[in-house]
Amino acid sequence: MTLRRLALALLATGSVATTIAGCSSDSPSPSVDYLIDGAVTTYNANTVEGGRSGALMAWNRVLPGFSYLGPDGSNVADTDVGTVSEVLGDQQTLRYQFSDKAVFSDGKPMDCDDLVLAWAAQSGRFEGFTPATTAGYRDIESVDCDPGQKSATVTFAKGRDYRDWRGLFGAGTLLPAHQAAAAAGVPDVVAPIRNRNTGAVARIAKFWNTGWSLTPGSIDPARNPASKYPSSGPYKLESYSATDGLVLVANDKWWGDKPTEPRITVWPRGTDGAQRLSAGQIDVMDTGRGTYGSGSVNQTPSSSAPPVNGATEGRPTSTGVERLVMSTSGPLADPNVRRALAACLPRDQLAQTAGTAISNLHLLGAGDLVAATLNGEFGADAQRADVDKARALLKTAGRTAPVAVRIGYPGPDQRRAQTVSQIASSCAGAGFRIQDAAFTGSEPALEAVLTGSGDDFAASGAADPTRDSYALYAGDPANVGRYDDKGVADGIDELAVTSDGQTRTTRLRDLEKTLWDQMPSVPLFVSPREVQWRSGVGNVVAASGRNGAGWNMDRWELR
């Protein structure tokens, strides 16, 4: 029994709380309206832009892979797509086998070309690609694939047995390679990548980076979106606009269990989702707590909305950690200035306002077992603001004039705006001039940003923290602060291939000492996530990872 079916069975027996709700009165047909707090500007959740947004939250069941994150943030095999088996040998080797039935909604089969493209784009070995991170894929030495075949052999570099291998080639990663090949003017992507044909690879990379971009209003349902954005899951893209949301409909080429509801409307940042929440026209929401103020799916509806029959709320313990990431260039280049900013942060008040626990670790989320051991060993002298210490550190750095620091985040976001306001009030007396630099669209160059784990702005984290640790790895795209320490990078590399608990704990302790000293970022508190659903939508299961509650949206049911 798959995890999705198991969750459904538990719900049916009353072992898990469920809820319901009507559908929006102005929908063209019954739809579950799903509000998220990330923008969706690309079909590719693996680019820098896509990885930090709400793309994975939206495309969970549109672009499945060999695994997905379950409700606790752990990897679960998705056997609808295919199977993965370990091959014995001196080097870690995995055999990927696609289901014979696996096909994109444009009729093209899923095949090993899609694996090759995902690896090449995210490995850091081929110029031109802009992946969100190279974690895991950087350790793969080769992907043995005959173009168009249903199987591939993935071999890791000697000594690089990646511990989180089940998370590779997962949901959102397997984009249609046949489209990239067509855009590059080559028969397939395998040959130019294997032969390192720099011209062809550059064209493939350009398409992978931007060829699947999309914005509200750019999708015309009359022009068959499936031809440009083919799906391999139970849902496919039908339309996308600010006023009508991102509309997903049942994929008639899907070979697995038919989705319970034929239509899901996702409301990302940049659409009218917030207004619909205020009007009582949202059925399911998965957002940062307080992002949209006190709005809830139990909002008193407008006269045009259906009656509200109550709601169920889930507050999963997020695997992500809210962090203040500081640039290691500009005004914060001196570690003493970064230490000063950290010293004046009212971390106890920030956590209390967010309604979650203080987190003291840079490299682990709340869901990691080792975190319980190490969390109390760090940050004890940084729980409360120490303005005198901050002022002294600035004096040591030779700063006499106020240090201007712009703190950014995707706006509007009421909870993060409050965080910046609290920091500004606390740090003003220490010699900092904090400015709220909320942005819409592309992220500008700033001195600091508020993010979740892995530098994601929406839902973040996973039960295994390996991928997110690369946000502090020198040269990795996820490292937005451009922190560069070889010892830390070597330590992250070691942790990525180490499973022994005692060895991991010892290495993590050493790394945390360095990170608390150099202060490239400050862990603040466990990311406050809030999942709500109306008393008319069944089978919603709150999730704690970066994919959000939509991990099983094909099982949601209007009653």
Coordinates of C-alpha atoms in Angstrom, one line a residue:
M1 CA 0.0 0.0 0.0
T2 CA 1.5 3.4 -0.9
L3 CA 1.8 6.1 1.7
R4 CA -0.9 8.2 0.0
R5 CA -3.3 5.2 0.1
L6 CA -2.4 4.5 3.7
A7 CA -3.1 8.1 4.7
L8 CA -6.5 7.8 2.9
A9 CA -7.3 4.6 4.8
L10 CA -6.4 6.1 8.1
L11 CA -8.6 9.1 7.3
A12 CA -11.5 6.8 6.4
T13 CA -11.3 5.0 9.8
G14 CA -11.1 8.3 11.7
S15 CA -7.4 7.8 12.7
V16 CA -6.5 11.2 11.3
A17 CA -8.6 14.4 11.5
T18 CA -10.2 15.5 8.3
T19 CA -12.3 18.4 7.1
I20 CA -14.5 19.6 4.3
A21 CA -15.7 22.6 2.3
G22 CA -17.6 23.9 -0.6
C23 CA -16.1 25.1 -3.8
S24 CA -15.7 28.6 -4.9
S25 CA -18.9 30.0 -6.3
D26 CA -17.3 31.6 -9.3
S27 CA -15.3 28.6 -10.4
P28 CA -16.2 27.2 -13.9
S29 CA -16.4 23.8 -12.3
P30 CA -15.9 22.3 -8.8
S31 CA -12.4 23.0 -7.7
V32 CA -10.3 22.8 -4.5
D33 CA -8.8 26.2 -4.0
Y34 CA -5.3 25.9 -2.5
L35 CA -3.4 28.9 -1.2
I36 CA 0.4 28.9 -0.9
D37 CA 2.9 31.5 0.2
G38 CA 5.5 31.1 -2.6
A39 CA 5.5 32.6 -6.1
V40 CA 5.3 30.3 -9.1
T41 CA 7.2 31.8 -12.0
T42 CA 8.6 28.6 -13.6
Y43 CA 7.7 25.0 -14.3
N44 CA 11.2 24.1 -13.3
A45 CA 11.5 23.8 -9.5
N46 CA 15.2 23.1 -9.7
T47 CA 16.5 26.4 -10.9
V48 CA 17.7 29.1 -8.5
E49 CA 14.5 30.9 -9.0
G50 CA 12.3 27.8 -8.9
G51 CA 14.0 26.3 -5.9
R52 CA 13.4 29.2 -3.6
S53 CA 9.8 29.7 -4.6
G54 CA 6.5 27.8 -4.3
A55 CA 7.2 25.8 -7.5
L56 CA 7.5 22.4 -5.8
M57 CA 4.4 23.1 -3.7
A58 CA 2.5 23.6 -6.9
W59 CA 4.0 20.8 -9.1
N60 CA 4.2 18.0 -6.6
R61 CA 1.6 15.9 -8.5
V62 CA 2.2 17.4 -11.9
L63 CA 5.8 16.3 -12.3
P64 CA 6.4 13.2 -10.1
G65 CA 9.7 11.5 -9.8
F66 CA 11.2 8.3 -8.3
S67 CA 10.3 9.6 -4.8
Y68 CA 8.5 12.3 -2.9
L69 CA 8.6 13.8 0.5
G70 CA 5.9 12.3 2.8
P71 CA 4.1 14.2 5.5
D72 CA 7.0 13.9 7.9
G73 CA 9.5 15.1 5.3
S74 CA 11.0 11.7 4.7
N75 CA 11.6 10.3 1.2
V76 CA 9.0 7.8 0.0
A77 CA 9.4 5.7 -3.2
D78 CA 7.0 6.6 -6.0
T79 CA 6.5 3.3 -7.8
D80 CA 4.0 4.8 -10.2
V81 CA 7.0 6.3 -12.0
G82 CA 9.4 3.4 -11.6
T83 CA 11.8 1.6 -9.2
V84 CA 15.3 2.2 -8.0
S85 CA 17.6 -0.7 -6.9
E86 CA 21.0 -0.7 -5.4
V87 CA 23.8 -2.5 -7.3
L88 CA 26.6 -4.1 -5.3
G89 CA 30.1 -2.9 -6.1
D90 CA 33.1 -0.8 -5.0
Q91 CA 31.2 2.4 -5.9
Q92 CA 27.6 3.4 -5.0
T93 CA 25.6 2.4 -8.0
L94 CA 21.8 2.7 -8.6
R95 CA 19.6 1.2 -11.3
Y96 CA 16.7 3.3 -12.3
Q97 CA 13.8 1.6 -14.1
F98 CA 10.9 3.6 -15.5
S99 CA 7.5 2.1 -15.6
D100 CA 6.6 1.0 -19.2
K101 CA 3.4 3.0 -18.8
A102 CA 5.2 6.3 -17.8
V103 CA 4.4 8.9 -20.3
F104 CA 4.1 12.7 -20.5
S105 CA 0.8 14.3 -21.3
D106 CA 2.0 15.2 -24.8
G107 CA 2.3 11.4 -25.5
K108 CA 6.1 11.3 -25.3
P109 CA 7.4 8.5 -23.0
M110 CA 9.4 9.2 -19.8
D111 CA 12.8 7.7 -20.3
C112 CA 16.4 7.8 -19.1
D113 CA 17.0 11.0 -21.1
D114 CA 15.1 12.8 -18.4
L115 CA 17.5 11.4 -15.8
V116 CA 20.5 12.5 -17.8
L117 CA 19.2 16.1 -18.1
A118 CA 18.3 16.3 -14.4
W119 CA 21.8 15.1 -13.5
A120 CA 23.7 17.3 -15.9
A121 CA 21.7 20.4 -15.0
Q122 CA 22.2 20.0 -11.2
S123 CA 25.7 18.4 -11.0
G124 CA 27.7 21.6 -11.4
R125 CA 29.8 19.7 -14.0
F126 CA 28.4 21.5 -17.1
E127 CA 28.6 25.2 -17.7
G128 CA 25.5 27.3 -18.3
F129 CA 23.0 25.6 -16.0
T130 CA 21.7 27.6 -13.0
P131 CA 20.5 25.0 -10.5
A132 CA 19.2 25.8 -7.0
T133 CA 21.8 23.5 -5.5
T134 CA 24.2 20.8 -6.6
A135 CA 23.7 18.7 -3.5
G136 CA 23.9 15.0 -4.3
Y137 CA 24.0 15.3 -8.0
R138 CA 27.6 16.7 -7.7
D139 CA 28.7 13.3 -6.4
I140 CA 27.4 11.3 -9.4
E141 CA 30.2 10.3 -11.7
S142 CA 28.1 9.1 -14.6
V143 CA 24.6 8.2 -15.8
D144 CA 24.7 5.3 -18.2
C145 CA 21.8 5.7 -20.6
D146 CA 21.0 4.7 -24.2
P147 CA 18.7 7.5 -25.6
G148 CA 15.0 6.7 -25.4
Q149 CA 15.5 3.7 -23.1
K150 CA 13.5 3.0 -19.9
S151 CA 16.4 2.3 -17.7
A152 CA 19.7 3.9 -16.6
T153 CA 22.6 3.1 -14.3
V154 CA 23.8 5.9 -12.0
T155 CA 27.3 5.6 -10.6
F156 CA 28.6 7.8 -7.8
A157 CA 32.3 8.8 -7.5
K158 CA 34.4 6.5 -5.5
G159 CA 34.1 7.3 -1.8
R160 CA 31.0 9.4 -2.4
D161 CA 28.2 7.2 -1.2
Y162 CA 25.5 9.9 -0.9
R163 CA 23.4 9.2 2.2
D164 CA 20.3 10.9 0.9
W165 CA 20.2 9.2 -2.5
R166 CA 16.5 8.4 -2.2
G167 CA 15.8 12.1 -2.5
L168 CA 17.6 12.4 -5.9
F169 CA 15.5 12.4 -9.1
G170 CA 12.4 13.0 -7.0
A171 CA 9.2 15.0 -7.5
G172 CA 9.8 18.1 -9.7
T173 CA 13.2 17.0 -11.0
L174 CA 12.3 15.0 -14.1
L175 CA 11.4 17.6 -16.7
P176 CA 10.7 16.6 -20.3
A177 CA 14.2 16.2 -21.9
H178 CA 12.7 15.8 -25.4
Q179 CA 11.6 19.5 -25.2
A180 CA 15.1 20.6 -24.2
A181 CA 16.5 18.6 -27.1
A182 CA 14.1 20.1 -29.6
A183 CA 14.9 23.6 -28.4
A184 CA 18.6 22.9 -28.7
G185 CA 18.2 21.4 -32.2
V186 CA 19.6 18.0 -31.3
P187 CA 18.0 14.5 -31.6
D188 CA 18.4 13.9 -27.8
V189 CA 20.2 15.4 -24.8
V190 CA 22.2 12.3 -24.0
A191 CA 24.8 12.5 -26.8
P192 CA 25.8 16.1 -26.4
I193 CA 26.1 15.7 -22.6
R194 CA 28.0 12.5 -22.9
N195 CA 30.4 14.0 -25.5
R196 CA 30.5 17.4 -23.9
N197 CA 29.4 19.2 -27.0
T198 CA 29.7 22.7 -25.5
G199 CA 27.6 24.4 -28.1
A200 CA 24.7 22.0 -27.8
V201 CA 25.0 21.8 -24.0
A202 CA 24.8 25.6 -23.8
R203 CA 21.6 25.6 -25.8
I204 CA 20.2 22.8 -23.6
A205 CA 21.1 24.8 -20.5
K206 CA 19.5 27.9 -21.8
F207 CA 16.2 26.1 -22.3
W208 CA 16.5 24.3 -18.9
N209 CA 17.0 27.7 -17.2
T210 CA 14.3 29.7 -18.8
G211 CA 12.4 27.6 -21.4
W212 CA 9.8 26.6 -18.8
S213 CA 9.2 30.1 -17.3
L214 CA 5.7 31.1 -16.8
T215 CA 3.8 34.0 -15.2
P216 CA 0.2 34.7 -14.4
G217 CA -1.5 35.6 -17.7
S218 CA 1.1 33.8 -19.8
I219 CA -0.9 30.6 -20.2
D220 CA -3.8 30.5 -22.6
P221 CA -5.9 27.4 -22.2
A222 CA -7.0 27.7 -25.9
R223 CA -3.4 27.1 -26.9
N224 CA -3.0 23.7 -25.2
P225 CA -0.6 24.4 -22.3
A226 CA 0.2 20.7 -22.2
S227 CA 2.2 21.1 -25.4
K228 CA 4.7 23.5 -23.7
Y229 CA 4.3 22.2 -20.1
P230 CA 3.7 18.5 -20.5
S231 CA 2.8 16.7 -17.3
S232 CA 3.8 13.2 -16.1
G233 CA 1.5 13.1 -13.0
P234 CA -2.2 12.9 -12.2
Y235 CA -2.7 16.6 -12.9
K236 CA -1.7 18.9 -15.7
L237 CA -1.6 22.6 -16.2
E238 CA -4.7 24.1 -17.8
S239 CA -4.4 27.9 -17.2
Y240 CA -2.7 30.5 -15.1
S241 CA -3.8 34.1 -14.3
A242 CA -3.8 36.4 -11.4
T243 CA -7.6 36.5 -11.2
D244 CA -8.3 32.8 -11.8
G245 CA -5.2 31.2 -10.2
L246 CA -3.0 28.3 -11.4
V247 CA -5.5 25.8 -12.6
L248 CA -4.6 22.1 -12.6
V249 CA -6.9 19.5 -14.2
A250 CA -6.8 15.7 -14.4
N251 CA -4.2 14.4 -16.8
D252 CA -5.9 11.9 -19.2
K253 CA -2.5 10.3 -20.0
W254 CA -1.9 9.4 -16.3
W255 CA -1.5 5.7 -15.8
G256 CA -1.9 5.5 -12.0
D257 CA -4.9 6.0 -9.8
K258 CA -7.2 8.7 -11.1
P259 CA -7.2 11.8 -9.0
T260 CA -10.2 12.1 -6.7
E261 CA -11.0 15.7 -7.8
P262 CA -10.7 16.6 -11.4
R263 CA -9.6 20.2 -10.7
I264 CA -7.3 21.9 -8.2
T265 CA -6.7 25.7 -8.3
V266 CA -3.4 26.8 -6.7
W267 CA -3.2 30.4 -5.6
P268 CA 0.5 31.4 -5.4
R269 CA 2.0 34.7 -4.4
G270 CA 1.3 37.2 -7.2
T271 CA -2.3 36.1 -7.7
D272 CA -5.6 37.1 -6.0
G273 CA -5.1 34.4 -3.4
A274 CA -5.0 36.8 -0.4
Q275 CA -8.2 38.5 -1.5
R276 CA -9.9 35.2 -1.9
L277 CA -8.8 34.2 1.6
S278 CA -10.4 37.4 2.9
A279 CA -13.5 36.6 1.0
G280 CA -13.8 33.1 2.4
Q281 CA -13.0 31.5 -0.9
I282 CA -10.0 29.3 0.0
D283 CA -10.4 25.6 0.8
V284 CA -6.9 24.6 1.8
M285 CA -4.0 26.9 2.8
D286 CA -0.3 26.1 3.5
T287 CA 1.6 29.2 4.4
G288 CA 4.0 30.7 6.8
R289 CA 2.1 31.5 10.0
G290 CA 1.0 35.1 9.8
T291 CA 2.1 35.6 6.2
Y292 CA -1.4 36.8 5.4
G293 CA -2.0 38.2 8.9
S294 CA -4.8 36.5 10.8
G295 CA -6.6 35.3 7.6
S296 CA -7.9 31.8 7.7
V297 CA -10.0 29.4 5.7
N298 CA -12.7 30.0 8.3
Q299 CA -12.8 33.7 7.3
T300 CA -16.3 35.2 7.3
P301 CA -17.1 35.0 3.6
S302 CA -18.5 37.6 1.3
S303 CA -22.1 37.4 0.1
S304 CA -21.0 35.6 -3.0
A305 CA -19.0 32.9 -1.2
P306 CA -20.4 29.6 0.0
P307 CA -21.3 29.2 3.7
V308 CA -18.4 28.2 6.0
N309 CA -18.9 25.0 8.1
G310 CA -15.8 25.3 10.2
A311 CA -12.2 24.3 9.5
T312 CA -9.4 22.0 10.7
E313 CA -6.0 23.4 11.4
G314 CA -2.6 21.6 11.3
R315 CA 0.6 23.0 12.7
P316 CA 3.2 20.5 11.7
T317 CA 6.6 20.7 13.3
S318 CA 8.4 22.1 10.3
T319 CA 11.7 20.5 9.2
G320 CA 12.8 24.0 8.2
V321 CA 14.5 26.7 10.2
E322 CA 14.0 30.5 9.7
R323 CA 17.4 32.1 9.3
L324 CA 18.9 35.5 8.9
V325 CA 21.5 35.0 6.1
M326 CA 24.1 37.7 5.9
S327 CA 26.2 38.7 2.9
T328 CA 29.9 38.2 3.4
S329 CA 30.7 41.2 1.3
G330 CA 29.8 44.9 1.7
P331 CA 29.0 46.3 5.1
L332 CA 28.9 42.8 6.7
A333 CA 32.1 41.5 5.2
D334 CA 33.9 41.8 8.6
P335 CA 32.9 38.8 10.9
N336 CA 32.9 41.2 13.8
V337 CA 30.1 43.2 12.2
R338 CA 28.2 40.0 11.6
R339 CA 28.7 39.0 15.2
A340 CA 27.5 42.4 16.3
L341 CA 24.3 42.1 14.3
A342 CA 23.8 38.6 15.8
A343 CA 24.4 39.9 19.3
C344 CA 21.6 42.5 19.1
L345 CA 19.0 40.1 17.7
P346 CA 16.2 39.5 20.2
R347 CA 16.0 35.8 19.3
D348 CA 13.8 34.9 22.3
Q349 CA 11.2 37.6 21.3
L350 CA 11.4 36.6 17.7
A351 CA 10.6 33.0 18.4
Q352 CA 7.8 34.0 20.8
T353 CA 6.2 36.2 18.2
A354 CA 6.5 33.4 15.6
G355 CA 5.0 30.9 18.1
T356 CA 7.8 28.3 17.6
A357 CA 11.0 27.2 19.4
I358 CA 14.4 28.8 19.1
S359 CA 16.7 26.9 16.8
N360 CA 20.4 27.1 17.4
L361 CA 21.8 25.0 14.6
H362 CA 23.0 26.0 11.2
L363 CA 23.1 22.6 9.6
L364 CA 20.2 20.6 11.1
G365 CA 16.4 21.1 11.1
A366 CA 14.0 20.4 13.9
G367 CA 13.2 16.9 12.5
D368 CA 16.8 15.5 12.8
L369 CA 17.4 13.2 15.7
V370 CA 20.9 14.6 16.3
A371 CA 19.4 18.1 16.6
A372 CA 17.9 17.2 20.0
T373 CA 21.5 16.4 21.3
L374 CA 23.2 19.5 19.9
N375 CA 20.6 22.3 20.0
G376 CA 21.3 23.1 23.7
E377 CA 25.1 23.2 23.2
F378 CA 25.0 26.4 21.0
G379 CA 23.5 29.8 21.1
A380 CA 23.1 30.0 24.8
D381 CA 24.7 33.5 24.9
A382 CA 22.7 34.6 22.0
Q383 CA 19.2 33.9 23.2
R384 CA 18.5 37.6 24.1
A385 CA 19.7 40.8 22.7
D386 CA 23.0 42.1 24.1
V387 CA 23.3 45.7 22.8
D388 CA 26.4 46.4 24.8
K389 CA 28.2 43.4 23.3
A390 CA 27.0 44.4 19.8
R391 CA 28.3 48.0 20.3
A392 CA 31.7 46.7 21.5
L393 CA 32.0 44.4 18.5
L394 CA 31.3 47.2 16.1
K395 CA 34.0 49.3 17.9
T396 CA 36.4 46.4 17.4
A397 CA 35.6 46.5 13.7
G398 CA 36.3 50.2 13.6
R399 CA 32.7 51.2 12.8
T400 CA 31.7 54.5 14.3
A401 CA 28.9 55.5 12.0
P402 CA 25.6 53.5 11.9
V403 CA 25.8 50.4 9.8
A404 CA 23.0 50.3 7.3
V405 CA 21.6 46.8 6.7
R406 CA 18.7 46.1 4.4
I407 CA 16.9 42.8 5.3
G408 CA 14.9 41.4 2.4
Y409 CA 12.2 38.8 1.9
P410 CA 9.4 38.2 -0.6
G411 CA 6.6 40.6 0.2
P412 CA 4.1 41.3 1.3
D413 CA 4.5 39.0 4.4
Q414 CA 3.2 40.4 7.6
R415 CA 5.0 37.9 9.8
R416 CA 8.5 38.6 8.3
A417 CA 7.7 42.3 8.3
Q418 CA 7.2 42.1 12.1
T419 CA 10.5 40.2 12.4
V420 CA 12.4 42.9 10.7
S421 CA 10.6 45.6 12.8
Q422 CA 11.6 43.8 16.0
I423 CA 15.2 43.5 14.8
A424 CA 15.3 47.2 13.8
S425 CA 14.1 48.3 17.2
S426 CA 16.5 46.0 19.1
C427 CA 19.6 46.8 17.0
A428 CA 19.1 50.6 16.7
G429 CA 20.9 51.2 20.0
A430 CA 23.8 49.0 19.0
G431 CA 24.7 51.1 15.9
F432 CA 22.7 49.5 13.1
R433 CA 20.2 51.1 10.9
I434 CA 17.9 48.3 9.8
Q435 CA 15.7 48.8 6.7
D436 CA 12.8 46.6 5.7
A437 CA 13.6 45.6 2.0
A438 CA 10.7 43.4 1.1
F439 CA 10.7 42.7 -2.6
T440 CA 8.4 41.4 -5.3
G441 CA 9.8 39.7 -8.4
S442 CA 13.6 39.2 -8.6
E443 CA 15.6 39.4 -5.4
P444 CA 17.9 42.5 -5.4
A445 CA 21.4 42.6 -3.9
L446 CA 21.0 43.1 -0.2
E447 CA 23.0 42.9 3.0
A448 CA 20.7 40.2 4.6
V449 CA 17.7 38.1 3.8
L450 CA 15.2 36.1 5.9
T451 CA 14.8 32.6 4.5
G452 CA 13.9 29.0 5.5
S453 CA 16.3 26.1 5.3
G454 CA 18.2 25.7 2.1
D455 CA 17.5 29.4 1.5
D456 CA 13.9 28.6 0.4
F457 CA 11.4 31.4 0.9
A458 CA 8.2 29.2 1.1
A459 CA 7.9 25.7 2.7
S460 CA 11.4 24.4 3.4
G461 CA 13.3 21.5 4.8
A462 CA 13.2 17.7 4.8
A463 CA 13.7 15.0 7.4
D464 CA 17.3 14.5 6.0
P465 CA 19.1 17.9 6.2
T466 CA 21.9 17.0 3.7
R467 CA 20.5 19.0 0.8
D468 CA 19.9 22.1 2.9
S469 CA 23.4 22.1 4.4
Y470 CA 24.8 23.1 1.0
A471 CA 23.4 26.6 1.7
L472 CA 26.7 27.0 3.5
Y473 CA 28.9 25.2 1.0
A474 CA 31.4 27.4 -0.8
G475 CA 30.4 27.9 -4.4
D476 CA 27.0 26.2 -4.2
P477 CA 24.2 28.2 -5.8
A478 CA 22.1 27.8 -2.6
N479 CA 24.8 29.8 -0.7
V480 CA 23.3 33.2 -1.3
G481 CA 25.5 34.9 1.3
R482 CA 28.6 33.7 -0.6
Y483 CA 30.2 32.3 2.5
D484 CA 33.5 30.7 1.7
D485 CA 35.3 28.4 4.2
K486 CA 37.1 25.3 3.0
G487 CA 36.9 23.6 6.3
V488 CA 33.2 24.0 6.5
A489 CA 32.8 22.9 2.9
D490 CA 34.9 19.8 3.6
G491 CA 32.8 19.0 6.6
I492 CA 29.6 19.3 4.7
D493 CA 31.1 17.0 2.0
E494 CA 31.9 14.5 4.8
L495 CA 28.5 14.6 6.4
A496 CA 26.9 14.0 3.0
V497 CA 28.4 10.5 2.9
T498 CA 28.5 9.7 6.6
S499 CA 25.7 7.7 8.3
D500 CA 27.3 6.7 11.5
G501 CA 25.6 8.7 14.3
Q502 CA 28.5 9.3 16.6
T503 CA 30.8 10.4 13.7
R504 CA 28.1 12.8 12.4
T505 CA 27.5 14.2 15.9
T506 CA 31.2 14.9 16.4
R507 CA 31.6 16.5 13.0
L508 CA 28.5 18.6 13.4
R509 CA 29.7 19.9 16.7
D510 CA 33.0 21.1 15.2
L511 CA 31.2 22.7 12.3
E512 CA 28.7 24.5 14.5
K513 CA 31.5 26.0 16.6
T514 CA 33.0 27.4 13.4
L515 CA 29.7 28.7 12.1
W516 CA 28.8 30.4 15.4
D517 CA 32.2 32.1 15.3
Q518 CA 32.2 33.3 11.7
M519 CA 28.4 33.9 11.7
P520 CA 27.5 33.7 8.0
S521 CA 23.9 33.3 9.1
V522 CA 22.0 33.2 12.3
P523 CA 19.4 30.4 13.0
L524 CA 16.4 32.0 14.5
F525 CA 13.5 29.6 15.1
V526 CA 11.7 26.6 13.7
S527 CA 9.9 27.8 10.6
P528 CA 6.3 28.5 11.6
R529 CA 4.1 26.8 9.1
E530 CA 0.3 26.7 9.2
V531 CA -2.0 24.4 7.3
Q532 CA -5.7 24.8 7.3
W533 CA -8.5 23.2 5.4
R534 CA -12.3 23.7 5.4
S535 CA -14.8 21.3 6.7
G536 CA -15.7 20.1 3.3
V537 CA -12.3 18.9 2.0
G538 CA -11.3 15.4 3.0
N539 CA -8.0 13.6 3.1
V540 CA -5.8 16.7 3.6
V541 CA -2.7 15.8 5.6
A542 CA -0.4 18.6 6.8
A543 CA 3.2 18.1 5.8
S544 CA 6.4 19.4 7.4
G545 CA 8.8 19.5 4.3
R546 CA 9.4 21.8 1.4
N547 CA 6.7 20.2 -0.8
G548 CA 3.9 21.3 1.5
A549 CA 0.4 19.9 2.0
G550 CA 0.0 19.3 -1.7
W551 CA 2.1 16.1 -1.5
N552 CA -1.2 14.1 -1.8
M553 CA -3.5 16.7 -3.5
D554 CA -4.7 14.0 -5.9
R555 CA -6.4 12.3 -2.9
W556 CA -8.2 15.5 -1.7
E557 CA -11.9 15.2 -1.8
L558 CA -14.8 17.7 -1.9
R559 CA -17.8 16.4 0.0

